[in-house]
PDB file of C-alpha atoms in Angstrom:
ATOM      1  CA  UNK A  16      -2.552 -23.932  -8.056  1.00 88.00           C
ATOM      2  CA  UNK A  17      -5.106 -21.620  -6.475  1.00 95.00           C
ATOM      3  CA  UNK A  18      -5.443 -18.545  -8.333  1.00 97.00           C
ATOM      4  CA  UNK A  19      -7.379 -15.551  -6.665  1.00 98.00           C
ATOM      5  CA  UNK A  20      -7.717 -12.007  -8.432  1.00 98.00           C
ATOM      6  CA  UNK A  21      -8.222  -8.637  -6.834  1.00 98.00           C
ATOM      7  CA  UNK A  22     -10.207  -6.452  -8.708  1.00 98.00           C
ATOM      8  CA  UNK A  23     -10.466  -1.930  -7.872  1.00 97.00           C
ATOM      9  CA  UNK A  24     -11.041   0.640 -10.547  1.00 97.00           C
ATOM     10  CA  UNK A  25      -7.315   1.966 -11.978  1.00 96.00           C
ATOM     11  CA  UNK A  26      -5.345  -1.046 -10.671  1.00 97.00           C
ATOM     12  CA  UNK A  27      -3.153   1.468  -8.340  1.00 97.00           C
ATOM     13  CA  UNK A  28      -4.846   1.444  -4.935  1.00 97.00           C
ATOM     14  CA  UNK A  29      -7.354  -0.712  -3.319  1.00 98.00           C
ATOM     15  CA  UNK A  30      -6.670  -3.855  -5.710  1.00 98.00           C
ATOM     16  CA  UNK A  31      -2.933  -4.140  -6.070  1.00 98.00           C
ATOM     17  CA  UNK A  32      -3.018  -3.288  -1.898  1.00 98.00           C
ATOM     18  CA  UNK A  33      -5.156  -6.121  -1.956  1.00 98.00           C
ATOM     19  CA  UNK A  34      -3.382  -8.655  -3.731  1.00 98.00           C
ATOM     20  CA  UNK A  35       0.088  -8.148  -2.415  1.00 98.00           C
ATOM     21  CA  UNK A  36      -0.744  -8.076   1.295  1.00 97.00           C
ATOM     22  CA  UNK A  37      -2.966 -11.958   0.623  1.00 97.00           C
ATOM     23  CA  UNK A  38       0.207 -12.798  -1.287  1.00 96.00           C
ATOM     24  CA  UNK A  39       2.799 -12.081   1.795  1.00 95.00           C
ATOM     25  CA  UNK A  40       0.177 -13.642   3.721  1.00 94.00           C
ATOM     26  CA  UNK A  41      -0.566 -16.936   1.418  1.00 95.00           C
ATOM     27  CA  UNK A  42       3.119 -17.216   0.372  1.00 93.00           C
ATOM     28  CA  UNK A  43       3.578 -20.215   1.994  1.00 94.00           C
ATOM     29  CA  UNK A  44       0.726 -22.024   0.065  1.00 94.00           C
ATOM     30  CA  UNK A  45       1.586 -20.913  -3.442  1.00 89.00           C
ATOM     31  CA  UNK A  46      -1.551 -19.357  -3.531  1.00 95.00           C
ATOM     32  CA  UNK A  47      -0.963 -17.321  -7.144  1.00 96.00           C
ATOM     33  CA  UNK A  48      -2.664 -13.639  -6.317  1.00 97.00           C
ATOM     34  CA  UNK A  49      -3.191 -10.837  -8.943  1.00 97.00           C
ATOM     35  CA  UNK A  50      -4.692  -7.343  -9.583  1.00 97.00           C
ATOM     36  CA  UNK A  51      -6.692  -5.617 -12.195  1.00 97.00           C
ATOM     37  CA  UNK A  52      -8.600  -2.770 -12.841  1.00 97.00           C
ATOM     38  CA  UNK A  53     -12.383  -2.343 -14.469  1.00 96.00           C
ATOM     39  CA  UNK A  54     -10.998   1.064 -15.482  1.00 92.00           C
ATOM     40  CA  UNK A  55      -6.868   0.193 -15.121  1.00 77.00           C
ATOM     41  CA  UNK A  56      -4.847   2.671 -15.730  1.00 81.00           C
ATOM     42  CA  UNK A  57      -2.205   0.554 -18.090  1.00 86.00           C
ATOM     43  CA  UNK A  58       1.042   0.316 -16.238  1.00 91.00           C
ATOM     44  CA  UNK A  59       0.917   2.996 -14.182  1.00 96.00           C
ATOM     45  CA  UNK A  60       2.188   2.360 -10.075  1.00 97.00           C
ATOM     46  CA  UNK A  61       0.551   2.153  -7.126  1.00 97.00           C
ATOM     47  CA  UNK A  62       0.242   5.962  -5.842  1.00 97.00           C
ATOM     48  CA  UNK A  63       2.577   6.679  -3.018  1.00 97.00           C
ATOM     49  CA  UNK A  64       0.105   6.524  -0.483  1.00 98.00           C
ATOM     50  CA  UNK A  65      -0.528   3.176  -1.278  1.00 98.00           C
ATOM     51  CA  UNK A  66       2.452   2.437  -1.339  1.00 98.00           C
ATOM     52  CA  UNK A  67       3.111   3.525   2.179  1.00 97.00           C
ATOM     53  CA  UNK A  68       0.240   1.631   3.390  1.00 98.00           C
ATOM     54  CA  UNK A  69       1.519  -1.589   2.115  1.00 97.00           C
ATOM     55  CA  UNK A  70       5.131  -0.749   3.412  1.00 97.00           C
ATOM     56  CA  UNK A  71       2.929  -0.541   7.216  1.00 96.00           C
ATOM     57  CA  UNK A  72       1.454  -3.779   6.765  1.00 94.00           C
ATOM     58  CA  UNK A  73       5.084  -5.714   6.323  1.00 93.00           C
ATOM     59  CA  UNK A  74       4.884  -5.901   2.340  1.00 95.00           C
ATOM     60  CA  UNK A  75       8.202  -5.670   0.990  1.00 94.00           C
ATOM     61  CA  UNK A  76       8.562  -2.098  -0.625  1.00 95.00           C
ATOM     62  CA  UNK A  77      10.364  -3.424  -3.620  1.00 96.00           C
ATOM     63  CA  UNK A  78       6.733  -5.144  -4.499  1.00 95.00           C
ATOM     64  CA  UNK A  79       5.083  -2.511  -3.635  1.00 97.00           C
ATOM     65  CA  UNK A  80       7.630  -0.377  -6.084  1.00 97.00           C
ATOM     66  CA  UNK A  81       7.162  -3.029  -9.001  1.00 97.00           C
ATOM     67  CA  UNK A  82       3.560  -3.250  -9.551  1.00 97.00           C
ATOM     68  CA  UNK A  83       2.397  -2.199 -12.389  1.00 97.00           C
ATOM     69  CA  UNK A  84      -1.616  -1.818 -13.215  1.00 96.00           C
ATOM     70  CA  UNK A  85      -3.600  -3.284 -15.993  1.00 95.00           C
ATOM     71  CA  UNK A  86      -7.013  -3.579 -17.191  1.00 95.00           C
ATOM     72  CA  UNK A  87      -9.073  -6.292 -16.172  1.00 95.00           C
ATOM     73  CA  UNK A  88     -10.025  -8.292 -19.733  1.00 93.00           C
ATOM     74  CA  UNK A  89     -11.858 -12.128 -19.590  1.00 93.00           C
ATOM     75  CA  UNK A  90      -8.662 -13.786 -19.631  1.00 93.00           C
ATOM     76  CA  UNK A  91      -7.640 -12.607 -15.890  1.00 92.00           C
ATOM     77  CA  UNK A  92     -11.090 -14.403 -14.676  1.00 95.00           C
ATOM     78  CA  UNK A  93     -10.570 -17.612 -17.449  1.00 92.00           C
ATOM     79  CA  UNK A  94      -9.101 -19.735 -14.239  1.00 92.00           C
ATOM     80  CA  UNK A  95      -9.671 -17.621 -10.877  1.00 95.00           C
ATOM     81  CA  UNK A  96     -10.978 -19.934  -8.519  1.00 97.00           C
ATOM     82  CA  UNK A  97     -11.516 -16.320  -6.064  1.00 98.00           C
ATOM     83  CA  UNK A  98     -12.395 -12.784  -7.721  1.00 98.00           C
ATOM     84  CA  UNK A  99     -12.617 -10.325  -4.904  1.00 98.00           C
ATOM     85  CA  UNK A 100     -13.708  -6.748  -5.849  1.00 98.00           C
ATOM     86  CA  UNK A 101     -13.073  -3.888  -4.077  1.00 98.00           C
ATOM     87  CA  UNK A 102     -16.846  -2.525  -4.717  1.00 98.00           C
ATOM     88  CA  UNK A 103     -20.290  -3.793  -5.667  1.00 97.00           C
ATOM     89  CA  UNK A 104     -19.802  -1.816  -9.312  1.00 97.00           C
ATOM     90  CA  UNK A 105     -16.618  -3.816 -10.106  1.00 97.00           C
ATOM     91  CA  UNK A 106     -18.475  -7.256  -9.017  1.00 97.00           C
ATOM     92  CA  UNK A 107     -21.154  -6.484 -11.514  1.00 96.00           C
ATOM     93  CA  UNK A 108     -18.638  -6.129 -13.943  1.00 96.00           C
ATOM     94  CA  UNK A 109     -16.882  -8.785 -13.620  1.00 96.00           C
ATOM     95  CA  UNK A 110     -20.511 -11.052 -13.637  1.00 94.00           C
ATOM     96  CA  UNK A 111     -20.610  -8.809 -17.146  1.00 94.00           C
ATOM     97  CA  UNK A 112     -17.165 -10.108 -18.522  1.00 94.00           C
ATOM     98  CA  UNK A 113     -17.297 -13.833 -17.101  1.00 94.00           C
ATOM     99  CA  UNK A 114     -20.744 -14.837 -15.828  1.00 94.00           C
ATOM    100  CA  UNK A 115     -19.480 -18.501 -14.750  1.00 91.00           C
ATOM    101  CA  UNK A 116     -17.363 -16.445 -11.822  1.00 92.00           C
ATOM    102  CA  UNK A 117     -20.306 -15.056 -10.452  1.00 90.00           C
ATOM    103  CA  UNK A 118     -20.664 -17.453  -8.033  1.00 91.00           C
ATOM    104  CA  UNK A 119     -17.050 -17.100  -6.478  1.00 95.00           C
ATOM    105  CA  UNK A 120     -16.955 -13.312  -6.847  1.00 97.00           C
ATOM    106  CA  UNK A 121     -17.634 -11.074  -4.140  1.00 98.00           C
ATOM    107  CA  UNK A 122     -16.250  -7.742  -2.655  1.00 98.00           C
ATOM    108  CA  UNK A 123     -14.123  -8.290  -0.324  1.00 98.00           C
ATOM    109  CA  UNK A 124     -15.933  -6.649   2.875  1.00 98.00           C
ATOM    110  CA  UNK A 125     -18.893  -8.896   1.605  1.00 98.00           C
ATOM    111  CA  UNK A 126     -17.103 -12.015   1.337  1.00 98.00           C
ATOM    112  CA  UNK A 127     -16.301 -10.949   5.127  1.00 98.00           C
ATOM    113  CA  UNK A 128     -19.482 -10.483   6.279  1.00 97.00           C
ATOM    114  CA  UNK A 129     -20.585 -13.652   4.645  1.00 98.00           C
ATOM    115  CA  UNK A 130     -17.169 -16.049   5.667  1.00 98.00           C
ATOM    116  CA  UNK A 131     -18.109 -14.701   9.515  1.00 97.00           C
ATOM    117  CA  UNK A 132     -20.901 -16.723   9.747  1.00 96.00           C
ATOM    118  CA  UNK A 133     -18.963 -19.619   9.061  1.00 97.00           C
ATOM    119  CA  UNK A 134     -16.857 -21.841  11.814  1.00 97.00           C
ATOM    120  CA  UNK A 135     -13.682 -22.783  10.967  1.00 97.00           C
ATOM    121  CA  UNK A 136     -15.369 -26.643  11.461  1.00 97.00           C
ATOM    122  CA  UNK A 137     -18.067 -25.136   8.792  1.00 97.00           C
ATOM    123  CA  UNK A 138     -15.152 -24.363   6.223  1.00 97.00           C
ATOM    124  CA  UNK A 139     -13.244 -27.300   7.001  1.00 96.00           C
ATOM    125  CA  UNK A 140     -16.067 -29.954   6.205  1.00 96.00           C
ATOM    126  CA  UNK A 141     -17.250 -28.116   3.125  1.00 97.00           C
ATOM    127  CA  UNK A 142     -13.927 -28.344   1.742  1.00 97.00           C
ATOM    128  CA  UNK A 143     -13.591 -31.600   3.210  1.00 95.00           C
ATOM    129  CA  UNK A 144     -16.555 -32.493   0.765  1.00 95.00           C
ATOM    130  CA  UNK A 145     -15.460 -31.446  -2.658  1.00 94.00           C
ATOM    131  CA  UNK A 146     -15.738 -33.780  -5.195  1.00 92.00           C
ATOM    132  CA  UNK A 147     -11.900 -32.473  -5.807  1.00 93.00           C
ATOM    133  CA  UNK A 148      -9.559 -32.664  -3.132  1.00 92.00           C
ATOM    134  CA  UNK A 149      -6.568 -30.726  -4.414  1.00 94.00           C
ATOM    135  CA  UNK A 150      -6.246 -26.920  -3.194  1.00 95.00           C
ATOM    136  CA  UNK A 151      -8.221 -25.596  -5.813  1.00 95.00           C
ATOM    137  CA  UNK A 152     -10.724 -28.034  -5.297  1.00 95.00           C
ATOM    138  CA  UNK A 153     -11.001 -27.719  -1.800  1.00 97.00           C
ATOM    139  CA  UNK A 154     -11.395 -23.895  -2.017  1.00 97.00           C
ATOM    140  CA  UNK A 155     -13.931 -24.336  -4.494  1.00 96.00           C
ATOM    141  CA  UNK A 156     -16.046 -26.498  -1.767  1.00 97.00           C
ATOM    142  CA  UNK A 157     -15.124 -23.825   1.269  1.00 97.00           C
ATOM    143  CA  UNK A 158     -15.975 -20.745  -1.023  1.00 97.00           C
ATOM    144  CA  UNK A 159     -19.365 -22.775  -2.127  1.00 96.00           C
ATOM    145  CA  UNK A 160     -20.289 -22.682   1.816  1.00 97.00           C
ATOM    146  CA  UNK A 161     -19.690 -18.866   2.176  1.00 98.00           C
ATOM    147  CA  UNK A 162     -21.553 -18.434  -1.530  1.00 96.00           C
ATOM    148  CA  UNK A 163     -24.141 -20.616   0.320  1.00 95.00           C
ATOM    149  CA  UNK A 164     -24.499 -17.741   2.999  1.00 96.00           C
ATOM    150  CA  UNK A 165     -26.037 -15.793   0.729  1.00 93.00           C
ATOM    151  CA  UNK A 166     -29.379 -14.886   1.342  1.00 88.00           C
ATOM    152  CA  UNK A 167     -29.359 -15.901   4.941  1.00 92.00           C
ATOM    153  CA  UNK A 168     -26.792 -13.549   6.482  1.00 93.00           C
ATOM    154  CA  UNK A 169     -28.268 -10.084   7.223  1.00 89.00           C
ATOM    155  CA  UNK A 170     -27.045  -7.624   4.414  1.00 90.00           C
ATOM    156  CA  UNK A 171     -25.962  -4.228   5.916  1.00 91.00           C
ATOM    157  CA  UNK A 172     -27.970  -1.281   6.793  1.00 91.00           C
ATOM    158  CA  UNK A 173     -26.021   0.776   4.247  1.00 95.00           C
ATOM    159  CA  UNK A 174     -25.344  -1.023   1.226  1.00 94.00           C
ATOM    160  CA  UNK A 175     -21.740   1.040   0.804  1.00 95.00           C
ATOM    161  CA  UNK A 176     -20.627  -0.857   3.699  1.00 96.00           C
ATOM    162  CA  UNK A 177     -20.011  -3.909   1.340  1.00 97.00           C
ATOM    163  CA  UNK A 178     -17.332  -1.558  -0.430  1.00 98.00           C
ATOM    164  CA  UNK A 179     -13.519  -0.661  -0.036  1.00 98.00           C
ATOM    165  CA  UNK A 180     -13.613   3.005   0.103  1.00 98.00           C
ATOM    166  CA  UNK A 181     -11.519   4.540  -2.996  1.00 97.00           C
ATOM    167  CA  UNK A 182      -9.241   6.283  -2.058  1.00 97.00           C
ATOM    168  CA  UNK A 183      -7.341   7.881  -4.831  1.00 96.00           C
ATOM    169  CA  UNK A 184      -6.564  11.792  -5.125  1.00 94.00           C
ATOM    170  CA  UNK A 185      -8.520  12.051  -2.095  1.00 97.00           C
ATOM    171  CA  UNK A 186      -6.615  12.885   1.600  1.00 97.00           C
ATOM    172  CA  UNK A 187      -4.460  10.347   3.734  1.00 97.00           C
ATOM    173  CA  UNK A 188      -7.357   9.998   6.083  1.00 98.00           C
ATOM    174  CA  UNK A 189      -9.041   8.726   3.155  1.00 98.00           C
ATOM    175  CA  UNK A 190      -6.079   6.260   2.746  1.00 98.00           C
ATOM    176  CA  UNK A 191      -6.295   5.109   6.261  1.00 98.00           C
ATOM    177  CA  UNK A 192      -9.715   4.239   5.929  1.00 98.00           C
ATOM    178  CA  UNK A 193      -9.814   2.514   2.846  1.00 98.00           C
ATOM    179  CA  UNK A 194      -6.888   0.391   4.388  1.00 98.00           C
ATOM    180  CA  UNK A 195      -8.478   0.021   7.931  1.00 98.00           C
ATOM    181  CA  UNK A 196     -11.724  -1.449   5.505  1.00 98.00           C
ATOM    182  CA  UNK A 197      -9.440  -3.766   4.050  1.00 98.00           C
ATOM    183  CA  UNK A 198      -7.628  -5.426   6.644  1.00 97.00           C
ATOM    184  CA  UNK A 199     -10.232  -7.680   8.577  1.00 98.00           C
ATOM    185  CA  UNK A 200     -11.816  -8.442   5.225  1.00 98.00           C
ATOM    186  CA  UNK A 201      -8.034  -9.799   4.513  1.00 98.00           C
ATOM    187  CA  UNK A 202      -8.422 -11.301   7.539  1.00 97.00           C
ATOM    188  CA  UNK A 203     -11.303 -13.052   6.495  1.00 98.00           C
ATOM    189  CA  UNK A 204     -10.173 -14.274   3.205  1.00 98.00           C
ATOM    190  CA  UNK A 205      -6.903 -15.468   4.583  1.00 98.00           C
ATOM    191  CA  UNK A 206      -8.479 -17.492   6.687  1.00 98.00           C
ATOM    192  CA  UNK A 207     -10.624 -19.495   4.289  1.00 98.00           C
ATOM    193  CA  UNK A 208      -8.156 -19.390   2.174  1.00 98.00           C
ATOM    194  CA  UNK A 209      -5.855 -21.166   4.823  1.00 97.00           C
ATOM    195  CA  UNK A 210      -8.282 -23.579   6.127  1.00 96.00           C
ATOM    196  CA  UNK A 211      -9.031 -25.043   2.654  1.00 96.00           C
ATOM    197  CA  UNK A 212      -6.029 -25.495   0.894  1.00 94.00           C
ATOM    198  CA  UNK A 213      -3.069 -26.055   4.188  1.00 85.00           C
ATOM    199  CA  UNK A 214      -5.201 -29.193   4.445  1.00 73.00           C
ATOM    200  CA  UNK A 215      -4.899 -30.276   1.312  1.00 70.00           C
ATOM    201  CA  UNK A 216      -4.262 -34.090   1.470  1.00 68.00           C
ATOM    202  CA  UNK A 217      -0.420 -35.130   0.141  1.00 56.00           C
TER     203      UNK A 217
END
C-alpha cells in the first residue's frame, strides 16, 4: 500500500486539511494518507475554520469532526513512501528525524513547482521504470523524476512561496489563503499520485 504523510506544525490546520482532502481524492486507490505535527498539539481537532474549509472542498464533515492531532515521532516516516510538509521548517525536520526520507520529502507547494515540469508521459515512464512495479514501487520511480527536478527547475523569487501559509488564530482571510495555497499543490500531488499507482500492472 502507498502510504503518504502530511506534515504542519500543531496537526489542526494545514496538515490534517491536507491529508483528508488527498484521501477523498485517492480513495479509490487505497492510497493510506495521514497527518502529524512537528509541534502537534496531542489530540486536539482541527479548528473550526478548518474545518469549514474542508466541508467546501466536498470532505465529509464527520472526518473532518474526527481528526484528532498528534506529534510527528520517527515511526510516522518508518514506511512513507511521500512526506509532504506544509513549510520548509517542517521538511528540515523531518530530514532531522528520518534522513533516508529526505529524498521523497518536500513541501507541498514545492513538490508542485517541481511535479509541473514534468509531463504526464515524463511520470508515466519513470514509474514505468522502477525496478518495483507494485504501487509503491511505481511511486517511488515517479517521485524519483520530480526529486530529479531538483536543481534544474527555477526556485522562486521569494523563498516563502514554497510554504502553506499558517493559518491558525489568525483571520478567515488568512484561512482562505492558506487553503487557496493548498489546492493546486493537491492538484499536483494527486496527479502523480494517480498516474503512478492507477497503472499499476494486475
Amino acid at each position: 500500500m502507498v502510504e503518504i504523510v502530511t506534515i504542519c506544525t500543531g496537526n489542526i490546520c494545514r496538515s490534517p486539511l491536507a491529508a483528508l482532502a488527498l484521501r477523498t481524492r485517492l480513495a479509490d486507490l487505497g492510497v493510506s494518507v495521514v497527518s502529524a505535527g512537528t509541534r502537534g498539539l496531542a489530540d486536539h481537532a482541527m479548528t473550526d475554520e478548518a474545518q469549514r474549509l474542508a466541508a467546501a472542498r466536498g470532505i465529509p464533515a464527520a472526518a473532518a469532526a474526527e481528526h484528532r492531532a498528534r506529534f510527528l515521532t520517527e515511526a510516522h516516516l518508518a514506511s512513507a513512501d511521500l512526506v509532504l510538509a506544509m513549510a520548509r521548517d517542517h521538511r528540515r525536520a523531518v530530514a532531522e528525524l528520518a534522513p533516508a526520507r529526505s529524498r521523497v520529502a518536500f513541501t507541498i507547494r514545492e513538490f508542485a513547482r517541481l511535479a509541473g515540469s514534468l509531463s504526464d508521459a515524463a511520470v508515466l515512464t519513470a514509474a514505468a521504470a522502477a525496478p518495483e512495479q507494485d504501487a509503491a514501487g511505481r511511486l517511488r520511480g515517479a517521485l524519483a523524476a520530480v526529486s530529479g527536478q531538483r536543481g534544474l527547475v527555477l526556485p522562486p523569487a521569494d523563498p516563502a512561496d514554497d510554504d502553506v501559509i499558517d493559518p491558525y488564530r489568525r483571520s478567515w482571510a488568512t484561512y482562505e489563503l492558506s487553503g487557496a495555497q493548498l489546492d493546486p499543490a493537491l492538484d499536483a500531488v494527486a496527479r502523480v499520485v494517480r498516474l503512478a499507482v492507477a497503472q499499476t500492472p494486475a
